[in-house]
Amino acid sequence: MPEKTTEVTVLGAGAVGIFCALSLAERGAKVRLIDRGDPGQETSYGNAGVISPWSVIPQTMPGLWKKLPSLMFGQFRPLSVRAATWPRMVPWGLSLLRQGTEARVREIADGMELLCAPSVDLYRRHLQGTGHEHLVRDSIYVHAFRDASRASLSSLDCTIRREKGAQLELIGADGLRALEPALSSDFKAAVVIHGQARALAPGRIHTVLAQKAEKLGVEILRSEVRAVIPDGSRWAIETDQGRRSTDKVVVALGAWSKPLLDALGIKLPLMAERGYHVEFPEPGVTLNNSVTDTDAKFVMSSMEGGLRVAGQAEFGPVDAPPDPRVKTRLSRLAHAALPDLAEVEPRFWMGRRPSFADSLPVIDRLGARDGLYGCFGHSHYGLMMAPKSGDILADLVLGQPINHDLSAYSAARFG
């Protein structure tokens, strides 16, 4: 008798879930993908579009604690915490600060490199033949500084990137004007990272890849997942449209993974780190590359839908409504960075990044019972980490050889 095809249900159809489903289907598994909405249209829709092999620097760095007052209460205020979240935020934040030693940052960077390094190549491979290859465009990443003395290639983050092979360049005000004429003259210098790409429409890329997955035989169900329950030697998925049975389950629900796993007694310190964007549909200006305002901690990029300004880190309950004040703040900052930006009403969006304190995801078998896996917690890096995460997860689920040390992504690292 032929060997039985493994049935795998992937919960969550963001970028990570889609790539898990694609990779599993390519390896011959029978795959079902379940999400309450259309694939790739929640958190994965609204990111800044940076596809960076060199995004290997975690959110924590040495000396971060000194910067917290200005991050929360200074001129730009890119960081905020909602009152209801402080009881969980304090231990999580202390863990974040403890990661901020040079030795630990270098360890984390190694774990990030494995996932980020092949990102551009993997996006192009998966998009090949879809007719939408143009949605990933070669780019550089411009880190713009108002204070030229802060732009240095000898900083720890630049040093780590250069050691890993990145081509970095330091440019002054004239070079920056030539590269990005739309930027304000307030920016006096920039660190430029070469060898990157950017997504012209992150949401559309994931729609295209979900359609490719369906052509490979992946069944996509739009249902609300309510529970995962052991069912004999299999697993049952309770949804608002009834129960589904499966051999194996992959939890890739991003920030919504925690409550589902809490119910199974699997406790992991995942936080919902909410991010926002404003998008100007007819901006009147164009950026040639992805540009980070290093002071205000947001990224600007020209996309098919207009000019997107994405940033802010707001810790709050996963289902709390957006803070409308952020729209005004981001719009004001966008006009300051781009003085010729048209006075048009921007679209406003909020999503939830699933974040662990070490900026690394969980890609691992979960719990004591066979057949349950996790692939979530990609923090600010989900767009670029998703393809390689899907590859690793598929090999893990199907028992294929893995020639990498996966301890950096282990659930056991939290104790």
mmCIF file of C-alpha atoms in Angstrom:
data_model
loop_
_atom_site.group_PDB
_atom_site.id
_atom_site.type_symbol
_atom_site.label_atom_id
_atom_site.label_comp_id
_atom_site.label_asym_id
_atom_site.label_seq_id
_atom_site.Cartn_x
_atom_site.Cartn_y
_atom_site.Cartn_z
ATOM 1 C CA MET A 1 0.000 0.000 0.000
ATOM 2 C CA PRO A 2 1.211 3.526 -0.766
ATOM 3 C CA GLU A 3 2.280 5.612 2.203
ATOM 4 C CA LYS A 4 -0.531 7.794 3.581
ATOM 5 C CA THR A 5 -0.252 11.487 2.684
ATOM 6 C CA THR A 6 0.231 13.632 5.785
ATOM 7 C CA GLU A 7 -2.663 16.020 6.421
ATOM 8 C CA VAL A 8 -1.536 19.362 7.840
ATOM 9 C CA THR A 9 -3.765 22.250 8.874
ATOM 10 C CA VAL A 10 -2.106 25.649 9.054
ATOM 11 C CA LEU A 11 -3.898 28.151 11.278
ATOM 12 C CA GLY A 12 -3.340 31.705 10.110
ATOM 13 C CA ALA A 13 -3.032 32.995 6.537
ATOM 14 C CA GLY A 14 -0.658 35.886 7.000
ATOM 15 C CA ALA A 15 2.694 35.890 5.229
ATOM 16 C CA VAL A 16 4.089 33.218 7.561
ATOM 17 C CA GLY A 17 1.071 30.921 7.244
ATOM 18 C CA ILE A 18 0.976 31.267 3.464
ATOM 19 C CA PHE A 19 4.647 30.313 3.134
ATOM 20 C CA CYS A 20 4.159 27.400 5.539
ATOM 21 C CA ALA A 21 1.291 26.166 3.366
ATOM 22 C CA LEU A 22 3.255 26.654 0.130
ATOM 23 C CA SER A 23 6.316 24.842 1.464
ATOM 24 C CA LEU A 24 4.273 21.944 2.839
ATOM 25 C CA ALA A 25 2.356 21.573 -0.423
ATOM 26 C CA GLU A 26 5.578 21.620 -2.441
ATOM 27 C CA ARG A 27 6.782 18.699 -0.295
ATOM 28 C CA GLY A 28 3.672 16.654 -0.997
ATOM 29 C CA ALA A 29 1.556 17.225 2.103
ATOM 30 C CA LYS A 30 -2.211 17.630 1.970
ATOM 31 C CA VAL A 31 -2.659 21.154 3.322
ATOM 32 C CA ARG A 32 -5.571 23.130 4.687
ATOM 33 C CA LEU A 33 -5.123 26.841 5.505
ATOM 34 C CA ILE A 34 -7.651 28.471 7.858
ATOM 35 C CA ASP A 35 -8.066 32.160 8.648
ATOM 36 C CA ARG A 36 -10.981 34.383 9.518
ATOM 37 C CA GLY A 37 -10.161 36.798 6.675
ATOM 38 C CA ASP A 38 -8.667 36.849 3.221
ATOM 39 C CA PRO A 39 -5.059 35.623 3.058
ATOM 40 C CA GLY A 40 -2.408 38.217 3.779
ATOM 41 C CA GLN A 41 -4.812 41.073 4.450
ATOM 42 C CA GLU A 42 -4.282 41.746 8.165
ATOM 43 C CA THR A 43 -0.867 42.387 9.746
ATOM 44 C CA SER A 44 0.997 41.241 6.631
ATOM 45 C CA TYR A 45 -0.891 43.768 4.516
ATOM 46 C CA GLY A 46 0.240 46.921 6.248
ATOM 47 C CA ASN A 47 4.000 46.593 6.682
ATOM 48 C CA ALA A 48 6.611 48.950 5.263
ATOM 49 C CA GLY A 49 7.453 46.599 2.397
ATOM 50 C CA VAL A 50 11.160 46.198 3.168
ATOM 51 C CA ILE A 51 12.582 42.837 2.039
ATOM 52 C CA SER A 52 16.002 42.915 3.596
ATOM 53 C CA PRO A 53 18.653 40.196 3.839
ATOM 54 C CA TRP A 54 20.432 42.515 6.262
ATOM 55 C CA SER A 55 17.623 43.074 8.787
ATOM 56 C CA VAL A 56 19.609 41.113 11.341
ATOM 57 C CA ILE A 57 19.570 43.644 14.174
ATOM 58 C CA PRO A 58 17.107 42.988 17.034
ATOM 59 C CA GLN A 59 14.878 45.596 18.634
ATOM 60 C CA THR A 60 17.043 45.554 21.752
ATOM 61 C CA MET A 61 20.542 47.026 21.751
ATOM 62 C CA PRO A 62 23.097 48.036 24.386
ATOM 63 C CA GLY A 63 21.991 51.219 26.141
ATOM 64 C CA LEU A 64 18.359 50.982 25.055
ATOM 65 C CA TRP A 65 17.191 51.728 28.605
ATOM 66 C CA LYS A 66 18.714 55.212 28.373
ATOM 67 C CA LYS A 67 16.584 55.996 25.317
ATOM 68 C CA LEU A 68 13.215 54.879 26.712
ATOM 69 C CA PRO A 69 12.156 58.316 28.088
ATOM 70 C CA SER A 70 12.700 60.032 24.736
ATOM 71 C CA LEU A 71 11.091 57.135 22.838
ATOM 72 C CA MET A 72 7.927 57.432 24.935
ATOM 73 C CA PHE A 73 7.788 61.146 25.769
ATOM 74 C CA GLY A 74 10.143 62.960 23.381
ATOM 75 C CA GLN A 75 9.491 64.899 20.193
ATOM 76 C CA PHE A 76 8.670 61.892 18.003
ATOM 77 C CA ARG A 77 7.184 59.406 20.534
ATOM 78 C CA PRO A 78 7.443 56.206 18.477
ATOM 79 C CA LEU A 79 6.786 53.978 21.525
ATOM 80 C CA SER A 80 3.653 53.787 23.687
ATOM 81 C CA VAL A 81 2.067 51.348 26.131
ATOM 82 C CA ARG A 82 -1.664 51.152 26.866
ATOM 83 C CA ALA A 83 -2.538 51.141 30.545
ATOM 84 C CA ALA A 84 -4.141 47.684 30.527
ATOM 85 C CA THR A 85 -0.912 46.159 29.207
ATOM 86 C CA TRP A 86 1.535 47.413 31.843
ATOM 87 C CA PRO A 87 1.272 44.323 34.113
ATOM 88 C CA ARG A 88 2.520 42.130 31.251
ATOM 89 C CA MET A 89 4.724 44.823 29.760
ATOM 90 C CA VAL A 90 7.007 45.188 32.782
ATOM 91 C CA PRO A 91 8.411 41.615 32.809
ATOM 92 C CA TRP A 92 8.484 41.516 29.004
ATOM 93 C CA GLY A 93 10.288 44.850 28.853
ATOM 94 C CA LEU A 94 12.835 43.784 31.450
ATOM 95 C CA SER A 95 13.508 40.675 29.394
ATOM 96 C CA LEU A 96 13.971 42.887 26.326
ATOM 97 C CA LEU A 97 16.536 45.036 28.149
ATOM 98 C CA ARG A 98 18.403 41.964 29.438
ATOM 99 C CA GLN A 99 18.922 40.875 25.824
ATOM 100 C CA GLY A 100 20.727 44.146 25.121
ATOM 101 C CA THR A 101 24.339 43.095 25.599
ATOM 102 C CA GLU A 102 26.717 42.988 22.666
ATOM 103 C CA ALA A 103 27.258 39.257 23.069
ATOM 104 C CA ARG A 104 23.541 38.500 23.122
ATOM 105 C CA VAL A 105 22.784 40.886 20.239
ATOM 106 C CA ARG A 106 25.350 39.032 18.144
ATOM 107 C CA GLU A 107 23.748 35.672 19.007
ATOM 108 C CA ILE A 108 20.315 36.985 18.047
ATOM 109 C CA ALA A 109 21.714 38.436 14.827
ATOM 110 C CA ASP A 110 22.931 34.967 13.835
ATOM 111 C CA GLY A 111 19.416 33.602 14.340
ATOM 112 C CA MET A 112 17.903 36.451 12.341
ATOM 113 C CA GLU A 113 20.418 36.009 9.528
ATOM 114 C CA LEU A 114 19.328 32.433 8.795
ATOM 115 C CA LEU A 115 15.754 33.621 8.224
ATOM 116 C CA CYS A 116 16.396 36.978 6.533
ATOM 117 C CA ALA A 117 19.407 36.288 4.309
ATOM 118 C CA PRO A 118 17.535 34.374 1.546
ATOM 119 C CA SER A 119 14.415 36.579 1.638
ATOM 120 C CA VAL A 120 14.792 38.348 -1.712
ATOM 121 C CA ASP A 121 15.700 35.165 -3.583
ATOM 122 C CA LEU A 122 12.852 33.211 -2.017
ATOM 123 C CA TYR A 123 10.235 35.857 -2.833
ATOM 124 C CA ARG A 124 11.398 35.849 -6.423
ATOM 125 C CA ARG A 125 11.335 32.043 -6.574
ATOM 126 C CA HIS A 126 7.813 31.818 -5.221
ATOM 127 C CA LEU A 127 6.536 34.613 -7.493
ATOM 128 C CA GLN A 128 8.177 33.167 -10.590
ATOM 129 C CA GLY A 129 5.586 32.229 -13.180
ATOM 130 C CA THR A 130 2.702 34.047 -11.474
ATOM 131 C CA GLY A 131 2.848 37.079 -13.754
ATOM 132 C CA HIS A 132 3.429 39.299 -10.729
ATOM 133 C CA GLU A 133 7.197 39.126 -10.466
ATOM 134 C CA HIS A 134 7.358 42.925 -10.739
ATOM 135 C CA LEU A 135 5.868 43.314 -7.257
ATOM 136 C CA VAL A 136 9.352 42.784 -5.775
ATOM 137 C CA ARG A 137 11.742 45.521 -6.903
ATOM 138 C CA ASP A 138 15.478 45.893 -6.303
ATOM 139 C CA SER A 139 16.156 48.632 -3.783
ATOM 140 C CA ILE A 140 18.550 50.042 -1.258
ATOM 141 C CA TYR A 141 17.675 50.928 2.317
ATOM 142 C CA VAL A 142 18.329 54.525 3.336
ATOM 143 C CA HIS A 143 18.696 55.245 7.068
ATOM 144 C CA ALA A 144 18.421 59.036 7.181
ATOM 145 C CA PHE A 145 19.753 61.172 10.059
ATOM 146 C CA ARG A 146 19.057 64.786 10.991
ATOM 147 C CA ASP A 147 22.202 64.866 13.125
ATOM 148 C CA ALA A 148 25.098 63.896 10.843
ATOM 149 C CA SER A 149 27.284 62.984 13.825
ATOM 150 C CA ARG A 150 24.968 60.032 14.561
ATOM 151 C CA ALA A 151 25.510 58.486 11.116
ATOM 152 C CA SER A 152 28.431 56.112 11.437
ATOM 153 C CA LEU A 153 29.548 52.842 9.916
ATOM 154 C CA SER A 154 31.304 51.925 13.166
ATOM 155 C CA SER A 155 28.105 51.540 15.207
ATOM 156 C CA LEU A 156 27.364 48.031 16.473
ATOM 157 C CA ASP A 157 24.483 47.475 14.070
ATOM 158 C CA CYS A 158 26.554 48.512 11.057
ATOM 159 C CA THR A 159 29.526 46.492 12.268
ATOM 160 C CA ILE A 160 27.418 43.334 12.536
ATOM 161 C CA ARG A 161 25.917 43.854 9.095
ATOM 162 C CA ARG A 162 29.309 44.439 7.506
ATOM 163 C CA GLU A 163 30.769 41.357 9.199
ATOM 164 C CA LYS A 164 27.952 39.346 7.630
ATOM 165 C CA GLY A 165 28.711 40.680 4.162
ATOM 166 C CA ALA A 166 26.462 43.701 3.733
ATOM 167 C CA GLN A 167 27.644 46.548 1.528
ATOM 168 C CA LEU A 168 27.148 49.768 3.499
ATOM 169 C CA GLU A 169 27.875 53.330 2.492
ATOM 170 C CA LEU A 170 27.919 56.604 4.425
ATOM 171 C CA ILE A 171 26.688 59.643 2.483
ATOM 172 C CA GLY A 172 26.322 63.292 3.381
ATOM 173 C CA ALA A 173 23.620 65.843 2.677
ATOM 174 C CA ASP A 174 24.461 66.288 -1.025
ATOM 175 C CA GLY A 175 24.573 62.554 -1.661
ATOM 176 C CA LEU A 176 21.288 62.097 0.145
ATOM 177 C CA ARG A 177 19.619 64.862 -1.911
ATOM 178 C CA ALA A 178 20.827 63.191 -5.117
ATOM 179 C CA LEU A 179 19.535 59.826 -3.969
ATOM 180 C CA GLU A 180 16.175 60.985 -2.578
ATOM 181 C CA PRO A 181 15.317 64.526 -3.726
ATOM 182 C CA ALA A 182 11.938 64.479 -1.976
ATOM 183 C CA LEU A 183 13.477 64.278 1.502
ATOM 184 C CA SER A 184 13.615 67.335 3.723
ATOM 185 C CA SER A 185 16.908 69.239 3.885
ATOM 186 C CA ASP A 186 16.708 68.660 7.651
ATOM 187 C CA PHE A 187 18.315 65.275 6.977
ATOM 188 C CA LYS A 188 22.072 65.776 6.890
ATOM 189 C CA ALA A 189 23.443 62.266 6.354
ATOM 190 C CA ALA A 190 22.486 58.659 5.762
ATOM 191 C CA VAL A 191 23.724 55.119 6.080
ATOM 192 C CA VAL A 192 22.833 53.301 2.874
ATOM 193 C CA ILE A 193 22.452 49.505 2.842
ATOM 194 C CA HIS A 194 22.765 47.969 -0.608
ATOM 195 C CA GLY A 195 21.506 44.631 -1.903
ATOM 196 C CA GLN A 196 17.868 44.756 -0.831
ATOM 197 C CA ALA A 197 14.403 44.759 -2.340
ATOM 198 C CA ARG A 198 11.018 46.227 -1.550
ATOM 199 C CA ALA A 199 7.447 45.095 -1.991
ATOM 200 C CA LEU A 200 5.331 47.364 -4.151
ATOM 201 C CA ALA A 201 2.098 45.911 -2.743
ATOM 202 C CA PRO A 202 2.544 43.548 0.232
ATOM 203 C CA GLY A 203 -1.140 42.646 0.381
ATOM 204 C CA ARG A 204 -1.298 41.817 -3.314
ATOM 205 C CA ILE A 205 1.857 39.695 -3.132
ATOM 206 C CA HIS A 206 0.191 37.524 -0.503
ATOM 207 C CA THR A 207 -3.025 37.293 -2.508
ATOM 208 C CA VAL A 208 -0.978 36.061 -5.479
ATOM 209 C CA LEU A 209 0.910 33.530 -3.353
ATOM 210 C CA ALA A 210 -2.322 32.266 -1.776
ATOM 211 C CA GLN A 211 -3.705 31.702 -5.269
ATOM 212 C CA LYS A 212 -0.531 29.806 -6.155
ATOM 213 C CA ALA A 213 -0.992 27.676 -3.038
ATOM 214 C CA GLU A 214 -4.545 26.820 -4.133
ATOM 215 C CA LYS A 215 -3.208 25.695 -7.524
ATOM 216 C CA LEU A 216 -0.849 23.390 -5.625
ATOM 217 C CA GLY A 217 -3.853 21.837 -3.887
ATOM 218 C CA VAL A 218 -4.022 23.863 -0.670
ATOM 219 C CA GLU A 219 -7.581 24.194 0.645
ATOM 220 C CA ILE A 220 -8.217 27.705 1.993
ATOM 221 C CA LEU A 221 -11.055 28.118 4.487
ATOM 222 C CA ARG A 222 -12.283 31.466 5.782
ATOM 223 C CA SER A 223 -13.345 30.577 9.320
ATOM 224 C CA GLU A 224 -12.752 31.808 12.841
ATOM 225 C CA VAL A 225 -10.573 29.340 14.749
ATOM 226 C CA ARG A 226 -11.919 28.823 18.275
ATOM 227 C CA ALA A 227 -9.885 25.959 19.690
ATOM 228 C CA VAL A 228 -7.419 23.178 18.957
ATOM 229 C CA ILE A 229 -8.314 19.901 20.683
ATOM 230 C CA PRO A 230 -6.555 16.510 20.889
ATOM 231 C CA ASP A 231 -8.666 13.956 19.015
ATOM 232 C CA GLY A 232 -7.350 10.431 19.462
ATOM 233 C CA SER A 233 -4.117 10.228 17.480
ATOM 234 C CA ARG A 234 -5.166 13.299 15.502
ATOM 235 C CA TRP A 235 -6.188 16.895 16.207
ATOM 236 C CA ALA A 236 -9.533 18.630 15.923
ATOM 237 C CA ILE A 237 -9.891 22.283 14.929
ATOM 238 C CA GLU A 238 -13.022 23.970 16.263
ATOM 239 C CA THR A 239 -14.189 26.810 14.020
ATOM 240 C CA ASP A 240 -17.307 28.919 13.681
ATOM 241 C CA GLN A 241 -18.231 26.639 10.765
ATOM 242 C CA GLY A 242 -17.795 23.346 12.554
ATOM 243 C CA ARG A 243 -15.007 20.916 13.417
ATOM 244 C CA ARG A 244 -12.144 19.828 11.139
ATOM 245 C CA SER A 245 -9.863 16.859 11.773
ATOM 246 C CA THR A 246 -6.188 16.722 10.824
ATOM 247 C CA ASP A 247 -2.979 14.766 11.419
ATOM 248 C CA LYS A 248 -0.892 17.805 12.309
ATOM 249 C CA VAL A 249 -1.497 21.446 13.198
ATOM 250 C CA VAL A 250 0.697 24.475 12.574
ATOM 251 C CA VAL A 251 -0.187 27.520 14.660
ATOM 252 C CA ALA A 252 0.793 30.570 12.599
ATOM 253 C CA LEU A 253 -1.764 33.034 13.925
ATOM 254 C CA GLY A 254 0.710 35.757 14.781
ATOM 255 C CA ALA A 255 -0.414 37.794 17.790
ATOM 256 C CA TRP A 256 -3.534 35.612 18.084
ATOM 257 C CA SER A 257 -1.437 32.485 18.677
ATOM 258 C CA LYS A 258 -1.095 33.120 22.413
ATOM 259 C CA PRO A 259 -4.731 32.737 23.559
ATOM 260 C CA LEU A 260 -5.137 29.583 21.472
ATOM 261 C CA LEU A 261 -2.036 28.016 23.024
ATOM 262 C CA ASP A 262 -2.837 29.272 26.539
ATOM 263 C CA ALA A 263 -5.955 27.093 26.394
ATOM 264 C CA LEU A 264 -3.707 24.068 25.765
ATOM 265 C CA GLY A 265 -1.504 24.956 28.734
ATOM 266 C CA ILE A 266 1.337 26.173 26.502
ATOM 267 C CA LYS A 267 2.390 29.532 27.955
ATOM 268 C CA LEU A 268 4.738 31.694 25.909
ATOM 269 C CA PRO A 269 5.625 35.387 26.516
ATOM 270 C CA LEU A 270 4.225 36.742 23.254
ATOM 271 C CA MET A 271 3.148 40.385 23.092
ATOM 272 C CA ALA A 272 0.908 42.164 20.593
ATOM 273 C CA GLU A 273 3.072 45.049 19.387
ATOM 274 C CA ARG A 274 0.763 47.188 17.318
ATOM 275 C CA GLY A 275 2.049 49.088 14.290
ATOM 276 C CA TYR A 276 0.372 51.756 12.179
ATOM 277 C CA HIS A 277 0.634 53.269 8.767
ATOM 278 C CA VAL A 278 -0.752 56.192 6.839
ATOM 279 C CA GLU A 279 -0.833 55.917 3.054
ATOM 280 C CA PHE A 280 -1.177 58.922 0.774
ATOM 281 C CA PRO A 281 -2.938 57.800 -2.433
ATOM 282 C CA GLU A 282 -1.795 60.769 -4.564
ATOM 283 C CA PRO A 283 1.298 61.990 -2.728
ATOM 284 C CA GLY A 284 2.796 64.267 -5.373
ATOM 285 C CA VAL A 285 6.278 62.983 -4.443
ATOM 286 C CA THR A 286 8.116 59.710 -5.025
ATOM 287 C CA LEU A 287 10.780 57.887 -3.081
ATOM 288 C CA ASN A 288 13.207 55.795 -5.089
ATOM 289 C CA ASN A 289 13.982 53.432 -2.212
ATOM 290 C CA SER A 290 12.828 52.475 1.268
ATOM 291 C CA VAL A 291 13.757 55.296 3.660
ATOM 292 C CA THR A 292 13.888 55.137 7.458
ATOM 293 C CA ASP A 293 13.570 58.295 9.526
ATOM 294 C CA THR A 294 15.972 57.189 12.264
ATOM 295 C CA ASP A 295 14.686 59.794 14.738
ATOM 296 C CA ALA A 296 10.967 59.128 14.403
ATOM 297 C CA LYS A 297 11.452 55.365 13.801
ATOM 298 C CA PHE A 298 9.239 55.017 10.753
ATOM 299 C CA VAL A 299 9.790 53.792 7.198
ATOM 300 C CA MET A 300 8.598 55.553 4.046
ATOM 301 C CA SER A 301 8.125 53.791 0.730
ATOM 302 C CA SER A 302 6.393 54.469 -2.577
ATOM 303 C CA MET A 303 3.984 51.648 -3.400
ATOM 304 C CA GLU A 304 1.284 50.897 -5.933
ATOM 305 C CA GLY A 305 -1.336 52.364 -3.592
ATOM 306 C CA GLY A 306 0.569 55.566 -2.905
ATOM 307 C CA LEU A 307 3.258 56.630 -0.463
ATOM 308 C CA ARG A 308 3.176 54.584 2.734
ATOM 309 C CA VAL A 309 4.559 55.794 6.058
ATOM 310 C CA ALA A 310 4.711 52.897 8.523
ATOM 311 C CA GLY A 311 5.874 52.853 12.106
ATOM 312 C CA GLN A 312 5.061 53.215 15.799
ATOM 313 C CA ALA A 313 5.327 50.503 18.426
ATOM 314 C CA GLU A 314 2.252 50.437 20.630
ATOM 315 C CA PHE A 315 1.830 47.672 23.185
ATOM 316 C CA GLY A 316 -1.799 46.983 23.965
ATOM 317 C CA PRO A 317 -4.528 44.337 24.058
ATOM 318 C CA VAL A 318 -4.617 42.466 20.782
ATOM 319 C CA ASP A 319 -8.216 43.434 19.970
ATOM 320 C CA ALA A 320 -8.181 47.017 21.298
ATOM 321 C CA PRO A 321 -9.248 49.628 18.715
ATOM 322 C CA PRO A 322 -6.646 51.803 16.965
ATOM 323 C CA ASP A 323 -5.551 55.044 18.597
ATOM 324 C CA PRO A 324 -6.859 57.775 16.237
ATOM 325 C CA ARG A 325 -4.232 60.232 17.481
ATOM 326 C CA VAL A 326 -1.558 58.201 15.712
ATOM 327 C CA LYS A 327 -2.994 59.178 12.325
ATOM 328 C CA THR A 328 -2.469 62.856 13.088
ATOM 329 C CA ARG A 329 1.027 62.234 14.467
ATOM 330 C CA LEU A 330 2.209 60.076 11.555
ATOM 331 C CA SER A 331 0.744 62.498 9.017
ATOM 332 C CA ARG A 332 2.530 65.424 10.658
ATOM 333 C CA LEU A 333 5.825 63.535 10.731
ATOM 334 C CA ALA A 334 5.407 62.491 7.095
ATOM 335 C CA HIS A 335 4.943 66.108 5.986
ATOM 336 C CA ALA A 336 7.987 67.127 8.017
ATOM 337 C CA ALA A 337 10.131 64.475 6.344
ATOM 338 C CA LEU A 338 8.690 65.129 2.872
ATOM 339 C CA PRO A 339 7.916 68.868 2.618
ATOM 340 C CA ASP A 340 6.338 68.627 -0.844
ATOM 341 C CA LEU A 341 3.985 65.818 0.162
ATOM 342 C CA ALA A 342 0.498 66.673 -1.104
ATOM 343 C CA GLU A 343 -2.123 67.803 1.381
ATOM 344 C CA VAL A 344 -4.405 64.825 0.815
ATOM 345 C CA GLU A 345 -6.311 62.738 3.344
ATOM 346 C CA PRO A 346 -4.305 59.556 3.967
ATOM 347 C CA ARG A 347 -5.672 56.085 4.535
ATOM 348 C CA PHE A 348 -5.129 54.905 8.116
ATOM 349 C CA TRP A 349 -4.296 51.340 9.156
ATOM 350 C CA MET A 350 -3.273 49.409 12.271
ATOM 351 C CA GLY A 351 -1.939 45.853 12.637
ATOM 352 C CA ARG A 352 -0.546 43.646 15.413
ATOM 353 C CA ARG A 353 3.029 42.418 15.314
ATOM 354 C CA PRO A 354 3.577 39.213 17.317
ATOM 355 C CA SER A 355 6.713 39.950 19.338
ATOM 356 C CA PHE A 356 9.005 38.061 21.661
ATOM 357 C CA ALA A 357 11.564 40.032 23.648
ATOM 358 C CA ASP A 358 14.499 38.611 21.663
ATOM 359 C CA SER A 359 13.053 39.541 18.223
ATOM 360 C CA LEU A 360 13.147 35.874 17.157
ATOM 361 C CA PRO A 361 10.130 33.694 16.330
ATOM 362 C CA VAL A 362 9.149 30.286 17.613
ATOM 363 C CA ILE A 363 9.571 27.624 14.925
ATOM 364 C CA ASP A 364 9.195 24.423 16.865
ATOM 365 C CA ARG A 365 7.116 21.468 17.935
ATOM 366 C CA LEU A 366 4.854 22.534 20.816
ATOM 367 C CA GLY A 367 3.738 20.658 23.911
ATOM 368 C CA ALA A 368 4.196 17.032 24.868
ATOM 369 C CA ARG A 369 1.761 15.590 22.340
ATOM 370 C CA ASP A 370 2.826 14.804 18.783
ATOM 371 C CA GLY A 371 1.532 16.817 15.862
ATOM 372 C CA LEU A 372 1.368 20.407 17.154
ATOM 373 C CA TYR A 373 3.811 23.002 15.807
ATOM 374 C CA GLY A 374 4.279 26.748 16.068
ATOM 375 C CA CYS A 375 5.565 29.296 13.569
ATOM 376 C CA PHE A 376 4.901 32.774 14.948
ATOM 377 C CA GLY A 377 6.463 35.688 16.800
ATOM 378 C CA HIS A 378 8.319 37.326 13.898
ATOM 379 C CA SER A 379 8.081 40.807 15.413
ATOM 380 C CA HIS A 380 9.018 43.585 12.935
ATOM 381 C CA TYR A 381 10.540 41.110 10.490
ATOM 382 C CA GLY A 382 7.670 38.891 9.363
ATOM 383 C CA LEU A 383 7.670 39.959 5.712
ATOM 384 C CA MET A 384 11.300 38.985 5.160
ATOM 385 C CA MET A 385 11.473 36.026 7.573
ATOM 386 C CA ALA A 386 8.322 34.343 6.285
ATOM 387 C CA PRO A 387 9.688 32.415 3.252
ATOM 388 C CA LYS A 388 12.580 30.733 5.068
ATOM 389 C CA SER A 389 10.416 30.135 8.152
ATOM 390 C CA GLY A 390 7.969 28.268 5.921
ATOM 391 C CA ASP A 391 10.764 26.122 4.504
ATOM 392 C CA ILE A 392 12.095 25.198 7.940
ATOM 393 C CA LEU A 393 8.640 24.545 9.367
ATOM 394 C CA ALA A 394 7.678 22.247 6.476
ATOM 395 C CA ASP A 395 10.819 20.163 6.926
ATOM 396 C CA LEU A 396 10.208 19.998 10.673
ATOM 397 C CA VAL A 397 6.594 18.848 10.297
ATOM 398 C CA LEU A 398 7.376 16.267 7.635
ATOM 399 C CA GLY A 399 10.481 14.903 9.340
ATOM 400 C CA GLN A 400 12.864 16.032 6.622
ATOM 401 C CA PRO A 401 16.571 16.590 7.383
ATOM 402 C CA ILE A 402 17.326 20.106 8.616
ATOM 403 C CA ASN A 403 20.920 21.247 8.287
ATOM 404 C CA HIS A 404 20.547 24.164 10.683
ATOM 405 C CA ASP A 405 20.681 24.615 14.433
ATOM 406 C CA LEU A 406 17.108 25.626 15.327
ATOM 407 C CA SER A 407 17.706 26.213 19.037
ATOM 408 C CA ALA A 408 17.369 29.991 18.539
ATOM 409 C CA TYR A 409 13.693 29.435 17.614
ATOM 410 C CA SER A 410 12.891 26.846 20.274
ATOM 411 C CA ALA A 411 9.882 27.344 22.531
ATOM 412 C CA ALA A 412 12.004 25.888 25.331
ATOM 413 C CA ARG A 413 14.252 28.971 25.339
ATOM 414 C CA PHE A 414 11.647 30.700 27.502
ATOM 415 C CA GLY A 415 11.890 28.077 30.239
#
